Amino acid sequence: LEILYEDSDPEYFMSELDTYWLQHGGACPVVWINKLVGRAPVIHFKDMAMRGREQLFAEVGEGNLCWPQIIEACEDAGTEYYIVEQDPCQRDPFESLEISFNNLKAMGVE
């Protein structure tokens, strides 16, 4: 990713980062969002939970990602859209979506 963004023109090459997959790969979502100020109009919000050593998808705010810092970085980066996703759900997908929505609302995201 570093090579792609360093060697591309910010006017023509934007990003669409995914918080879960950044964390899964060992990167910090906040660091990557901060690297792409002005180039991150869309961010995929997914959370990660751990069951033993197994990484699981979780509702936003129910896992271990640092949401206050992620949201602040998105605001600073000029992110316009948050796409709430959860690949496999541990419960009914609509219940998971409601939990993520309510958690984000409680964090001040409108």
PDB file of C-alpha atoms in Angstrom:
ATOM      1  CA  LEU A   1       0.000   0.000   0.000  1.00  0.00           C
ATOM      2  CA  GLU A   2       2.795   2.400   0.815  1.00  0.00           C
ATOM      3  CA  ILE A   3       4.258   2.059  -2.686  1.00  0.00           C
ATOM      4  CA  LEU A   4       0.857   2.527  -4.334  1.00  0.00           C
ATOM      5  CA  TYR A   5       0.102   5.726  -2.460  1.00  0.00           C
ATOM      6  CA  GLU A   6       3.629   7.171  -2.535  1.00  0.00           C
ATOM      7  CA  ASP A   7       3.960   6.655  -6.283  1.00  0.00           C
ATOM      8  CA  SER A   8       0.509   7.865  -7.287  1.00  0.00           C
ATOM      9  CA  ASP A   9      -1.049  11.262  -7.813  1.00  0.00           C
ATOM     10  CA  PRO A  10      -3.431  12.127  -4.922  1.00  0.00           C
ATOM     11  CA  GLU A  11      -5.655  13.982  -7.353  1.00  0.00           C
ATOM     12  CA  TYR A  12      -6.425  10.774  -9.251  1.00  0.00           C
ATOM     13  CA  PHE A  13      -5.766   7.901  -6.852  1.00  0.00           C
ATOM     14  CA  MET A  14      -7.928   7.792  -3.742  1.00  0.00           C
ATOM     15  CA  SER A  15      -8.310   5.144  -1.064  1.00  0.00           C
ATOM     16  CA  GLU A  16     -11.112   3.073   0.386  1.00  0.00           C
ATOM     17  CA  LEU A  17      -9.555   1.597   3.509  1.00  0.00           C
ATOM     18  CA  ASP A  18     -11.109  -1.141   5.635  1.00  0.00           C
ATOM     19  CA  THR A  19     -10.476  -0.907   9.380  1.00  0.00           C
ATOM     20  CA  TYR A  20     -10.759  -4.645  10.030  1.00  0.00           C
ATOM     21  CA  TRP A  21      -8.406  -5.748   7.259  1.00  0.00           C
ATOM     22  CA  LEU A  22      -5.820  -3.135   8.198  1.00  0.00           C
ATOM     23  CA  GLN A  23      -5.839  -4.402  11.797  1.00  0.00           C
ATOM     24  CA  HIS A  24      -5.885  -8.022  10.599  1.00  0.00           C
ATOM     25  CA  GLY A  25      -2.751  -7.333   8.573  1.00  0.00           C
ATOM     26  CA  GLY A  26      -0.973  -5.861  11.589  1.00  0.00           C
ATOM     27  CA  ALA A  27      -1.400  -2.197  10.632  1.00  0.00           C
ATOM     28  CA  CYS A  28      -3.015   0.506  12.707  1.00  0.00           C
ATOM     29  CA  PRO A  29      -6.125   1.936  10.993  1.00  0.00           C
ATOM     30  CA  VAL A  30      -5.489   5.364  12.557  1.00  0.00           C
ATOM     31  CA  VAL A  31      -1.962   5.526  11.137  1.00  0.00           C
ATOM     32  CA  TRP A  32      -3.175   4.643   7.651  1.00  0.00           C
ATOM     33  CA  ILE A  33      -6.075   7.085   7.720  1.00  0.00           C
ATOM     34  CA  ASN A  34      -3.669   9.812   8.859  1.00  0.00           C
ATOM     35  CA  LYS A  35      -1.318   8.966   5.962  1.00  0.00           C
ATOM     36  CA  LEU A  36      -4.136   9.487   3.486  1.00  0.00           C
ATOM     37  CA  VAL A  37      -5.540  12.875   4.489  1.00  0.00           C
ATOM     38  CA  GLY A  38      -7.577  14.150   1.563  1.00  0.00           C
ATOM     39  CA  ARG A  39      -7.457  10.743  -0.118  1.00  0.00           C
ATOM     40  CA  ALA A  40      -9.881   8.761   2.046  1.00  0.00           C
ATOM     41  CA  PRO A  41     -13.422   9.840   1.134  1.00  0.00           C
ATOM     42  CA  VAL A  42     -14.804   6.407   2.071  1.00  0.00           C
ATOM     43  CA  ILE A  43     -13.804   4.169   4.982  1.00  0.00           C
ATOM     44  CA  HIS A  44     -15.181   0.708   5.658  1.00  0.00           C
ATOM     45  CA  PHE A  45     -15.946   0.353   9.361  1.00  0.00           C
ATOM     46  CA  LYS A  46     -15.549  -3.180  10.654  1.00  0.00           C
ATOM     47  CA  ASP A  47     -14.532  -4.237  14.141  1.00  0.00           C
ATOM     48  CA  MET A  48     -12.447  -7.181  15.304  1.00  0.00           C
ATOM     49  CA  ALA A  49     -12.978  -9.385  18.323  1.00  0.00           C
ATOM     50  CA  MET A  50     -10.792 -12.203  19.571  1.00  0.00           C
ATOM     51  CA  ARG A  51     -11.874 -15.648  20.705  1.00  0.00           C
ATOM     52  CA  GLY A  52      -8.681 -17.163  22.028  1.00  0.00           C
ATOM     53  CA  ARG A  53      -6.288 -16.725  19.098  1.00  0.00           C
ATOM     54  CA  GLU A  54      -9.067 -16.544  16.508  1.00  0.00           C
ATOM     55  CA  GLN A  55      -9.906 -13.174  14.969  1.00  0.00           C
ATOM     56  CA  LEU A  56     -13.636 -12.620  14.449  1.00  0.00           C
ATOM     57  CA  PHE A  57     -15.682  -9.915  12.799  1.00  0.00           C
ATOM     58  CA  ALA A  58     -17.618  -7.912  15.371  1.00  0.00           C
ATOM     59  CA  GLU A  59     -20.162  -5.142  15.435  1.00  0.00           C
ATOM     60  CA  VAL A  60     -18.578  -1.679  15.390  1.00  0.00           C
ATOM     61  CA  GLY A  61     -17.788  -0.791  18.991  1.00  0.00           C
ATOM     62  CA  GLU A  62     -17.973  -4.379  20.226  1.00  0.00           C
ATOM     63  CA  GLY A  63     -14.433  -5.421  19.357  1.00  0.00           C
ATOM     64  CA  ASN A  64     -10.945  -4.136  20.038  1.00  0.00           C
ATOM     65  CA  LEU A  65     -10.434  -1.345  17.494  1.00  0.00           C
ATOM     66  CA  CYS A  66      -9.863   2.181  18.850  1.00  0.00           C
ATOM     67  CA  TRP A  67     -13.022   3.841  17.499  1.00  0.00           C
ATOM     68  CA  PRO A  68     -12.677   7.310  19.059  1.00  0.00           C
ATOM     69  CA  GLN A  69      -9.245   7.677  17.425  1.00  0.00           C
ATOM     70  CA  ILE A  70     -10.434   6.135  14.129  1.00  0.00           C
ATOM     71  CA  ILE A  71     -13.405   8.518  13.952  1.00  0.00           C
ATOM     72  CA  GLU A  72     -11.198  11.517  14.791  1.00  0.00           C
ATOM     73  CA  ALA A  73      -8.690  10.482  12.103  1.00  0.00           C
ATOM     74  CA  CYS A  74     -11.534  10.147   9.575  1.00  0.00           C
ATOM     75  CA  GLU A  75     -12.792  13.625  10.435  1.00  0.00           C
ATOM     76  CA  ASP A  76      -9.263  15.040  10.072  1.00  0.00           C
ATOM     77  CA  ALA A  77      -8.753  13.175   6.775  1.00  0.00           C
ATOM     78  CA  GLY A  78     -11.949  14.569   5.273  1.00  0.00           C
ATOM     79  CA  THR A  79     -13.742  11.226   5.093  1.00  0.00           C
ATOM     80  CA  GLU A  80     -17.260  11.764   3.771  1.00  0.00           C
ATOM     81  CA  TYR A  81     -18.777   8.282   4.064  1.00  0.00           C
ATOM     82  CA  TYR A  82     -18.521   5.474   6.590  1.00  0.00           C
ATOM     83  CA  ILE A  83     -19.604   2.096   5.255  1.00  0.00           C
ATOM     84  CA  VAL A  84     -20.566  -0.181   8.130  1.00  0.00           C
ATOM     85  CA  GLU A  85     -19.828  -3.790   7.279  1.00  0.00           C
ATOM     86  CA  GLN A  86     -19.488  -7.086   8.991  1.00  0.00           C
ATOM     87  CA  ASP A  87     -18.553 -10.120   6.978  1.00  0.00           C
ATOM     88  CA  PRO A  88     -19.707 -13.219   8.875  1.00  0.00           C
ATOM     89  CA  CYS A  89     -22.010 -12.192  11.729  1.00  0.00           C
ATOM     90  CA  GLN A  90     -22.175 -14.063  15.035  1.00  0.00           C
ATOM     91  CA  ARG A  91     -25.915 -13.229  15.271  1.00  0.00           C
ATOM     92  CA  ASP A  92     -28.707 -12.111  12.943  1.00  0.00           C
ATOM     93  CA  PRO A  93     -27.191  -9.620  10.421  1.00  0.00           C
ATOM     94  CA  PHE A  94     -29.916  -7.035  11.083  1.00  0.00           C
ATOM     95  CA  GLU A  95     -29.274  -7.245  14.816  1.00  0.00           C
ATOM     96  CA  SER A  96     -25.554  -6.766  14.143  1.00  0.00           C
ATOM     97  CA  LEU A  97     -26.280  -3.738  11.974  1.00  0.00           C
ATOM     98  CA  GLU A  98     -28.481  -2.239  14.675  1.00  0.00           C
ATOM     99  CA  ILE A  99     -25.752  -2.728  17.299  1.00  0.00           C
ATOM    100  CA  SER A 100     -23.141  -1.060  15.055  1.00  0.00           C
ATOM    101  CA  PHE A 101     -25.529   1.809  14.259  1.00  0.00           C
ATOM    102  CA  ASN A 102     -26.382   2.406  17.916  1.00  0.00           C
ATOM    103  CA  ASN A 103     -22.728   2.228  18.981  1.00  0.00           C
ATOM    104  CA  LEU A 104     -21.663   4.729  16.316  1.00  0.00           C
ATOM    105  CA  LYS A 105     -24.516   7.030  17.253  1.00  0.00           C
ATOM    106  CA  ALA A 106     -23.412   6.853  20.902  1.00  0.00           C
ATOM    107  CA  MET A 107     -19.890   7.809  19.736  1.00  0.00           C
ATOM    108  CA  GLY A 108     -21.313  10.926  18.072  1.00  0.00           C
ATOM    109  CA  VAL A 109     -21.336   9.718  14.472  1.00  0.00           C
ATOM    110  CA  GLU A 110     -24.382  10.923  12.573  1.00  0.00           C
TER     111      GLU A 110
END
